[in-house]
XYZ file of N, CA and C in Angstrom:
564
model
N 49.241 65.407 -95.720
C 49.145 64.038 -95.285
C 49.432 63.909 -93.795
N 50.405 64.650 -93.255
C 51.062 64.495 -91.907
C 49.984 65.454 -91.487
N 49.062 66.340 -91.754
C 47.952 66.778 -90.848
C 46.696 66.098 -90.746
N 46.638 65.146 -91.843
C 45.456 64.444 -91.654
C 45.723 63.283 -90.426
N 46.722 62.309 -90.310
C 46.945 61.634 -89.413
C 46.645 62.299 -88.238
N 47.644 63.523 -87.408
C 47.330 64.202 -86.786
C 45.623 64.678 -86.193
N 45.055 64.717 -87.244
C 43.443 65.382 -86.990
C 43.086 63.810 -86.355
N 42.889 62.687 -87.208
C 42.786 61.188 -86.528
C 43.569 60.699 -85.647
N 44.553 61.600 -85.301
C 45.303 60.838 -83.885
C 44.178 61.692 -82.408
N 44.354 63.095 -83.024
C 43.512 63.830 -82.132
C 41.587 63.365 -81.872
N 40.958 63.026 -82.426
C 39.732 62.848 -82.845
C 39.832 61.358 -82.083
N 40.371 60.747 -81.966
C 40.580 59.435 -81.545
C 41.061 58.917 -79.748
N 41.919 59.926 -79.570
C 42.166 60.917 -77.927
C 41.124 61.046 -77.421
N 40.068 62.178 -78.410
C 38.855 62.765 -77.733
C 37.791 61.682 -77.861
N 37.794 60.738 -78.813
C 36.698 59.510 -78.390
C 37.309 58.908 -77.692
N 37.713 58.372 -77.486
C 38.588 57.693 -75.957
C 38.037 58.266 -74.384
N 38.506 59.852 -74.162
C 37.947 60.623 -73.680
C 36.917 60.590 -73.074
N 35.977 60.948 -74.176
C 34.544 60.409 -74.024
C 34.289 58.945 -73.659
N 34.704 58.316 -74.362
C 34.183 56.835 -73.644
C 34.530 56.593 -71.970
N 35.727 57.150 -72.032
C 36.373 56.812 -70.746
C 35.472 57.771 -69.891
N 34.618 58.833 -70.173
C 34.209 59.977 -68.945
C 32.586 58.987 -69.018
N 32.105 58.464 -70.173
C 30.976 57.961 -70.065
C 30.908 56.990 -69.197
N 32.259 56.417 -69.050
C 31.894 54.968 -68.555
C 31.763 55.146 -66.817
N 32.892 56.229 -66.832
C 32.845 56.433 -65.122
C 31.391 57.586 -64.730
N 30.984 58.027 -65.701
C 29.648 58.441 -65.304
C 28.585 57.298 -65.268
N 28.901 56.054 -66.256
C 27.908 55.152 -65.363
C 28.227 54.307 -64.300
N 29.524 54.104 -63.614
C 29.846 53.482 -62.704
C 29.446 54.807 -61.713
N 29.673 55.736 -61.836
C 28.933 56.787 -60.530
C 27.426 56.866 -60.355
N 26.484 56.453 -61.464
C 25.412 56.484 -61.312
C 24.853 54.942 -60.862
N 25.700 53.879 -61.296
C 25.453 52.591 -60.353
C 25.559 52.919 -58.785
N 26.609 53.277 -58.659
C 26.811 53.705 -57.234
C 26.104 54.386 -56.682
N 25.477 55.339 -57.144
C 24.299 56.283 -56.509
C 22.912 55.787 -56.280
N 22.626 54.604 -57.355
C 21.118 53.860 -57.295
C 21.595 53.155 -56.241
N 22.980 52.403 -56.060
C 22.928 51.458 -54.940
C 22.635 51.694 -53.430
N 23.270 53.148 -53.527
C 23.253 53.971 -52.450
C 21.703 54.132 -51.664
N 20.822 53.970 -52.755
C 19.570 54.231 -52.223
C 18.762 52.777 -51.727
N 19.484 51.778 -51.777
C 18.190 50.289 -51.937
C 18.655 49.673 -50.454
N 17.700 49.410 -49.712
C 17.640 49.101 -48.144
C 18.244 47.736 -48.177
N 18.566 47.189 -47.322
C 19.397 45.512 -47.324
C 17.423 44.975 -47.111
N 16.455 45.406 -46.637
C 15.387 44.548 -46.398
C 14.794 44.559 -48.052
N 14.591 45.071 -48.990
C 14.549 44.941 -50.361
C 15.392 43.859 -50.508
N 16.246 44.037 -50.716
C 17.457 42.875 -51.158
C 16.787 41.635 -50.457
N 16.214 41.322 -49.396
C 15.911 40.149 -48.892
C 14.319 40.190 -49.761
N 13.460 41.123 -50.028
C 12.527 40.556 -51.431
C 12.472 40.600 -52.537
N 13.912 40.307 -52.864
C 14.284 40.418 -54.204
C 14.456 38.540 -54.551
N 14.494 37.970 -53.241
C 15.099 36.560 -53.604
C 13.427 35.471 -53.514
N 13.735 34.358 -54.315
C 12.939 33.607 -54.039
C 13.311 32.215 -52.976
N 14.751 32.432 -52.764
C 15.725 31.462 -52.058
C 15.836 32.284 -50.534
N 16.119 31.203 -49.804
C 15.888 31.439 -48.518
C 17.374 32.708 -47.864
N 16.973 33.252 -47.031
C 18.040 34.385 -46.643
C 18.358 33.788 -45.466
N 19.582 34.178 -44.627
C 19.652 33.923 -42.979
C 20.189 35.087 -42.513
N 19.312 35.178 -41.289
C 19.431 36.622 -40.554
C 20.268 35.669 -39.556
N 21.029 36.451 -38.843
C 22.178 36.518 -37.507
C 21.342 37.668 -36.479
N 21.059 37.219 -36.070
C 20.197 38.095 -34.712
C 21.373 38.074 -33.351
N 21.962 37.261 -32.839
C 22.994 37.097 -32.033
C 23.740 35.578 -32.293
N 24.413 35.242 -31.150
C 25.341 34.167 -31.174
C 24.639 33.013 -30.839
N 23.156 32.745 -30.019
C 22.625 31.928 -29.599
C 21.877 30.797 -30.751
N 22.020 29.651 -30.409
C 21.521 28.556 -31.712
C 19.876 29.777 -32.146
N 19.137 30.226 -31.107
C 18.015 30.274 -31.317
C 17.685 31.987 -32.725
N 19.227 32.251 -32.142
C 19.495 33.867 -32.905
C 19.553 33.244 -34.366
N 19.305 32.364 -35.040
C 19.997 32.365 -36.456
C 18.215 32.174 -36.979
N 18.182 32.875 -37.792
C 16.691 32.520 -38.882
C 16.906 32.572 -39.866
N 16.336 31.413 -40.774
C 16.740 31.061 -42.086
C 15.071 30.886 -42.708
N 15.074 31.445 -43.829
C 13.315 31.694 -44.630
C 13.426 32.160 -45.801
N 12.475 32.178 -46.248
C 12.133 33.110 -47.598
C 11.204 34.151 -47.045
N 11.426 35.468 -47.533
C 11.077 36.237 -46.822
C 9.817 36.545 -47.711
N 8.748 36.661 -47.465
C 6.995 36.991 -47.220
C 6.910 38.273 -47.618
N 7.043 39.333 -46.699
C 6.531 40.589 -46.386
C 7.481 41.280 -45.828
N 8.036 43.187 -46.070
C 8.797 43.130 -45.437
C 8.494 45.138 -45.320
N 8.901 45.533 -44.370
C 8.617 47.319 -44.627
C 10.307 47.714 -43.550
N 10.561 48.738 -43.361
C 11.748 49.726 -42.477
C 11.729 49.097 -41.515
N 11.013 48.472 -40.961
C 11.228 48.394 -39.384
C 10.804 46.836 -39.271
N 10.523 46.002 -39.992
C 10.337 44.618 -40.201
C 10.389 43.846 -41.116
N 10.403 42.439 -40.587
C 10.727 41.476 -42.036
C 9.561 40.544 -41.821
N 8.996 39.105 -42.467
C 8.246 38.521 -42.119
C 9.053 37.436 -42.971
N 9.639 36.305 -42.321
C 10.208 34.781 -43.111
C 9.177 33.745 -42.880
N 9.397 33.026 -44.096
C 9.091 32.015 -43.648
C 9.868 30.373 -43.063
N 9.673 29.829 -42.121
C 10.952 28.893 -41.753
C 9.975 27.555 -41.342
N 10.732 27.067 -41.403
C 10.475 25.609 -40.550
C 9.503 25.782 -39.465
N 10.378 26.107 -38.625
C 9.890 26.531 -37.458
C 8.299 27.415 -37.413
N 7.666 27.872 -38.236
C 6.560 28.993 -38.447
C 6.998 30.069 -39.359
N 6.064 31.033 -39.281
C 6.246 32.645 -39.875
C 7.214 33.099 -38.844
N 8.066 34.141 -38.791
C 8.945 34.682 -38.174
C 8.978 36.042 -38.232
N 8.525 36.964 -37.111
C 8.680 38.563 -37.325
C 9.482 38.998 -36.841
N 10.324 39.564 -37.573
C 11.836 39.764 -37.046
C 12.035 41.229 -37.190
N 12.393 42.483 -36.282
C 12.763 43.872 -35.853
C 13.822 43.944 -36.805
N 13.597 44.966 -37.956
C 15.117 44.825 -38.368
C 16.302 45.482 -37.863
N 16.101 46.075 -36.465
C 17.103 46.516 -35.162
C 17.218 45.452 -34.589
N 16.675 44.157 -35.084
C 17.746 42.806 -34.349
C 18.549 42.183 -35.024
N 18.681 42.589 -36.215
C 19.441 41.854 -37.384
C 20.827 42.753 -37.335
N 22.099 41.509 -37.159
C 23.030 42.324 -37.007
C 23.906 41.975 -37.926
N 23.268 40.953 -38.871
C 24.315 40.648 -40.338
C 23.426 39.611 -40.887
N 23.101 39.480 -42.490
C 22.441 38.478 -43.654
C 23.501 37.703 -44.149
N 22.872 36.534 -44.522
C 23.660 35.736 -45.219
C 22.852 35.291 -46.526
N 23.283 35.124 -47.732
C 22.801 34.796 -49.003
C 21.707 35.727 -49.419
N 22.028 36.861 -49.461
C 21.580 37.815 -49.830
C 21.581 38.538 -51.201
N 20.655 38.615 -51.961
C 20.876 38.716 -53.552
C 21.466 40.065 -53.891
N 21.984 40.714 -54.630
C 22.404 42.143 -55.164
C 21.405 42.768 -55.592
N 20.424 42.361 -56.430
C 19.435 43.112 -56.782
C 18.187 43.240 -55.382
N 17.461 44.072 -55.828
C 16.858 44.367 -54.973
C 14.790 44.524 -55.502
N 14.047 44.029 -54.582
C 12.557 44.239 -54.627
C 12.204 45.284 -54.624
N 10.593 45.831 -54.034
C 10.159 46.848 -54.023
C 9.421 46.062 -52.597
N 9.529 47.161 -51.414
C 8.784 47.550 -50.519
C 7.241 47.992 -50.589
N 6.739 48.238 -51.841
C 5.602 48.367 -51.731
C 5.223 49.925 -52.218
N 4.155 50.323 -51.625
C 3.759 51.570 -51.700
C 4.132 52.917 -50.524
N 3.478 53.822 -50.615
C 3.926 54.110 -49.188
C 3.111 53.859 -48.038
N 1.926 53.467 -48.129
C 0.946 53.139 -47.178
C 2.054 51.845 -46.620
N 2.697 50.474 -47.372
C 3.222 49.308 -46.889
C 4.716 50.016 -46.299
N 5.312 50.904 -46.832
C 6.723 51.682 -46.076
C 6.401 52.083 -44.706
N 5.187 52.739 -44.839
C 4.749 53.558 -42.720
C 4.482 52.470 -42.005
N 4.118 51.055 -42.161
C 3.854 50.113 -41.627
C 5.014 49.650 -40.979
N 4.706 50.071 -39.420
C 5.870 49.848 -38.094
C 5.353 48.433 -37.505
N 6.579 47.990 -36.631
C 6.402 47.134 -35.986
C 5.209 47.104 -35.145
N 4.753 48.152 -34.581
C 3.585 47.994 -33.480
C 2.323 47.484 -34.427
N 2.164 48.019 -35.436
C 1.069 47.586 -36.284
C 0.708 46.220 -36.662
N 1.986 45.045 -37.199
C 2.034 43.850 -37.153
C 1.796 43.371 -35.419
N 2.227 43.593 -34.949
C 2.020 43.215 -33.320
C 0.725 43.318 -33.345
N 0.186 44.457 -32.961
C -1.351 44.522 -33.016
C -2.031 44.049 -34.221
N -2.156 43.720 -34.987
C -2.825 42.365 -35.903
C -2.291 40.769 -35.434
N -1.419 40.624 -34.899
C -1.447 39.461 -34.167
C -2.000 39.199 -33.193
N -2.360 40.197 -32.337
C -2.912 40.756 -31.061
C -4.520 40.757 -31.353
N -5.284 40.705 -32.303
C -6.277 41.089 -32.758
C -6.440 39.472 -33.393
N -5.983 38.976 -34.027
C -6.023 37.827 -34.158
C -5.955 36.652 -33.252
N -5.544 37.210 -32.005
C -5.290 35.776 -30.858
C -4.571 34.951 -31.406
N -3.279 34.913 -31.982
C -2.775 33.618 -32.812
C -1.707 34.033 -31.668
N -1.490 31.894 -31.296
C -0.228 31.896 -30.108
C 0.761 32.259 -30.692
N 1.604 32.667 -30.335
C 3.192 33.004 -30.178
C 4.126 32.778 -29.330
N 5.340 32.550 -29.923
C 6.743 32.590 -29.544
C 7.768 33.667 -29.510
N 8.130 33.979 -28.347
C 8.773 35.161 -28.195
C 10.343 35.041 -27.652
N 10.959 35.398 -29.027
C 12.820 35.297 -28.008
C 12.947 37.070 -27.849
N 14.296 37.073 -27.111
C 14.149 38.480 -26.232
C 15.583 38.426 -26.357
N 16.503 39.415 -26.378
C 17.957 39.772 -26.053
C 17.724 39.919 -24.172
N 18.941 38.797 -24.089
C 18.940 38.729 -22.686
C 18.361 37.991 -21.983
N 16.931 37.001 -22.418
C 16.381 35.664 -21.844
C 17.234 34.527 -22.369
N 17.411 33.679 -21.672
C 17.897 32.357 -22.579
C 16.597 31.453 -23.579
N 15.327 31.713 -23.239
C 14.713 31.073 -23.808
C 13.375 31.689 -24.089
N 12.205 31.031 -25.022
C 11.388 31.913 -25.532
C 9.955 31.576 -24.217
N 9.477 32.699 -24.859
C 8.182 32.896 -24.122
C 7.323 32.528 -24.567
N 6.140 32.063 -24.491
C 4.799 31.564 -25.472
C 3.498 31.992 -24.858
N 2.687 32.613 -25.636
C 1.531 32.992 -25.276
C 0.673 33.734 -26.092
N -0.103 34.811 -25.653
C -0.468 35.689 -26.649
C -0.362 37.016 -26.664
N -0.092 37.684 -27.587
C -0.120 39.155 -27.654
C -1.132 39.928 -26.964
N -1.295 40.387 -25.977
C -2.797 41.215 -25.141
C -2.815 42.561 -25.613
N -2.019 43.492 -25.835
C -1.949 44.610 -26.249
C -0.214 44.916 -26.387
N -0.791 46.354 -27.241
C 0.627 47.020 -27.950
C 0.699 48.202 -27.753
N 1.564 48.707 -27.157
C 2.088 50.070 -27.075
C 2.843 50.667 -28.099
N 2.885 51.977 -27.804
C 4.015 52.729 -28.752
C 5.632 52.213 -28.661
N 6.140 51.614 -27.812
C 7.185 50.977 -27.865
C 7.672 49.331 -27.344
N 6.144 49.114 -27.134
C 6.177 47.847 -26.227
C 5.027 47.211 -26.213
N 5.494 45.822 -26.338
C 3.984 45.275 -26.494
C 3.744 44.085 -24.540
N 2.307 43.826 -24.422
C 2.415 42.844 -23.270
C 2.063 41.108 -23.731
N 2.364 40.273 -22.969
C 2.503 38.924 -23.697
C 1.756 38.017 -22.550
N 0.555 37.579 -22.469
C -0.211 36.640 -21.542
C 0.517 35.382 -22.027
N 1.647 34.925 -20.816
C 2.371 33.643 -20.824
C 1.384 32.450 -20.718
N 1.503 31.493 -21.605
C 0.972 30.421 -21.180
C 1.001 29.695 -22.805
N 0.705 27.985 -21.951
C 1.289 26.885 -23.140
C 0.927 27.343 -24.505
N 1.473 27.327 -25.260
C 1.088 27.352 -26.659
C 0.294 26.724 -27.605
N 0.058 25.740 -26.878
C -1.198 24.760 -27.222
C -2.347 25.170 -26.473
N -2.551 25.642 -25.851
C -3.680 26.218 -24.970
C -4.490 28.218 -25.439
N -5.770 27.724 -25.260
C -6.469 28.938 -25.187
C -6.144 29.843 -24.214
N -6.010 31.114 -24.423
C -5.935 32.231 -23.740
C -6.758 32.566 -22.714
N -7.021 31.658 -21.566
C -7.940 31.873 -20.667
C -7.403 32.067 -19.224
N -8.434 32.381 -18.600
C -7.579 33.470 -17.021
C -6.878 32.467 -16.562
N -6.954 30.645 -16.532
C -6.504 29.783 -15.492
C -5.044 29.316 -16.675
N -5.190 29.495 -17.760
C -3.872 29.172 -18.759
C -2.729 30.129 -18.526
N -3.148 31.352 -17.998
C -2.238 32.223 -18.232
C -1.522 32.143 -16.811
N -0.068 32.050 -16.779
C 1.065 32.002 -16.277
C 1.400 33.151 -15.554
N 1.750 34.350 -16.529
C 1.997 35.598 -15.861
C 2.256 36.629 -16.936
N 2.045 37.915 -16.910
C 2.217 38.349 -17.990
C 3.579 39.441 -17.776
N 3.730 39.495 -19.595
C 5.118 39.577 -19.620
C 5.129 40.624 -20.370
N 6.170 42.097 -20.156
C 5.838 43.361 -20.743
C 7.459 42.914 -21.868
N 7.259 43.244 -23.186
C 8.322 43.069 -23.841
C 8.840 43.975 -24.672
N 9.648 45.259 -24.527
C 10.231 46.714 -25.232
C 10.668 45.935 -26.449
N 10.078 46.730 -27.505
C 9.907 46.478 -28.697
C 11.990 46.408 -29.088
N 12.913 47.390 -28.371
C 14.079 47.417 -28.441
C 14.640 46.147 -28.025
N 13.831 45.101 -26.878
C 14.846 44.183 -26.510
C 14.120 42.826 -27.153
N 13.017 42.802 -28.242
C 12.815 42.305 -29.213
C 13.403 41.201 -30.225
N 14.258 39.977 -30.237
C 14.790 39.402 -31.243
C 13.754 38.741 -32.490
N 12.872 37.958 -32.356
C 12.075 37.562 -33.192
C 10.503 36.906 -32.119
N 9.420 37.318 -33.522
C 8.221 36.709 -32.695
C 8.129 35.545 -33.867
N 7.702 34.363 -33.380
C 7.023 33.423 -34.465
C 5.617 32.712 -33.920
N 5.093 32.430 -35.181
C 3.825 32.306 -34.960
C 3.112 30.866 -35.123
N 2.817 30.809 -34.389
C 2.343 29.234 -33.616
C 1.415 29.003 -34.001
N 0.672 28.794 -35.057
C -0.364 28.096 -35.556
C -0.409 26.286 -35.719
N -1.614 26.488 -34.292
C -1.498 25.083 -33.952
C -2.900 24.403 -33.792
N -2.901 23.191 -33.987
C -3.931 22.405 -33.535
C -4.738 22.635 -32.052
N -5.539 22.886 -31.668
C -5.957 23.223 -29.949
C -7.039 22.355 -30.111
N -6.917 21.960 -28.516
C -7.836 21.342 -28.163
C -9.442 21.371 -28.100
């Protein structure tokens, strides 16, 4: 009698055991999937609007539902327009979901910033350009894109891209980059 208890005190240890090694093998394997999911997933995982912190300036804060998004960019949508935002300008999210989207395929993962630039660029659609280090944005159109830098024909945003509209043009390193938004507007 006193060995049978014994065998069920022991047998009861070792399920314990087990439960207890199972459970921290799935809290290590949560931890390891988490380990892998980008914070820009997490922003298309939501159908509710996210806010990026780009810097301290009123103009640094963007608030959207985010569109489209790959490694090196996001695309919101805001008030203000579409918003293409470097995700090397984002220096903290707010309302950001735990679970996480899918980025796509890998053809939509290799898709760099210069590539969206140059389809805006190709499109002639005006733009708004903030910059780390201007106080205020630039408006015009995308003329071409480099491997690290794109150039920006200044001029009103309501106006066509023509030699007497344009202001001056403006070379902008994809590094000193805060957000482009896109000005789809009525023209004359």
């Amino acid at each position: 009698m006193r060995w049978d208890s014994l065998f069920d005190d022991l047998a009861g240890q070792v399920q314990a055991g087990e439960r207890a090694d199972l459970w921290a093998e799935v809290a290590d394997l949560a931890r390891a999937g988490r380990s892998e999911i980008c914070w820009v997933e997490r922003c298309l995982a939501t159908s509710a609007d996210v806010h990026l912190v780009l810097g301290p300036q009123p103009w640094a804060q963007v608030t959207g539902r985010c569109l489209q998004a790959a490694p090196q960019w996001l695309v919101l949508r805001t008030p203000a327009g579409d918003a293409l935002v470097p995700t090397a300008a984002v220096r903290a999210v707010r309302r950001l979901p735990q679970r996480s989207g899918d980025l796509g395929g890998t053809t939509a993962r290799r898709l760099g910033l210069g590539h969206v630039l140059r389809r805006l660029a190709r499109d002639r659609v005006p733009v708004a350009v903030y910059t780390r280090g201007l106080p205020g944005e630039l408006t015009g159109t995308i003329d071409g894109v480099g491997k690290d830098h794109f150039d920006l024909a200044e001029h009103a945003v309501d106006e066509y891209r023509r030699g007497d509209a344009v202001r001056a043009m403006v070379t902008v390193p994809f590094d000193g980059l805060s957000v482009v938004y896109v000005r789809e507007q009525n023209r004359p």
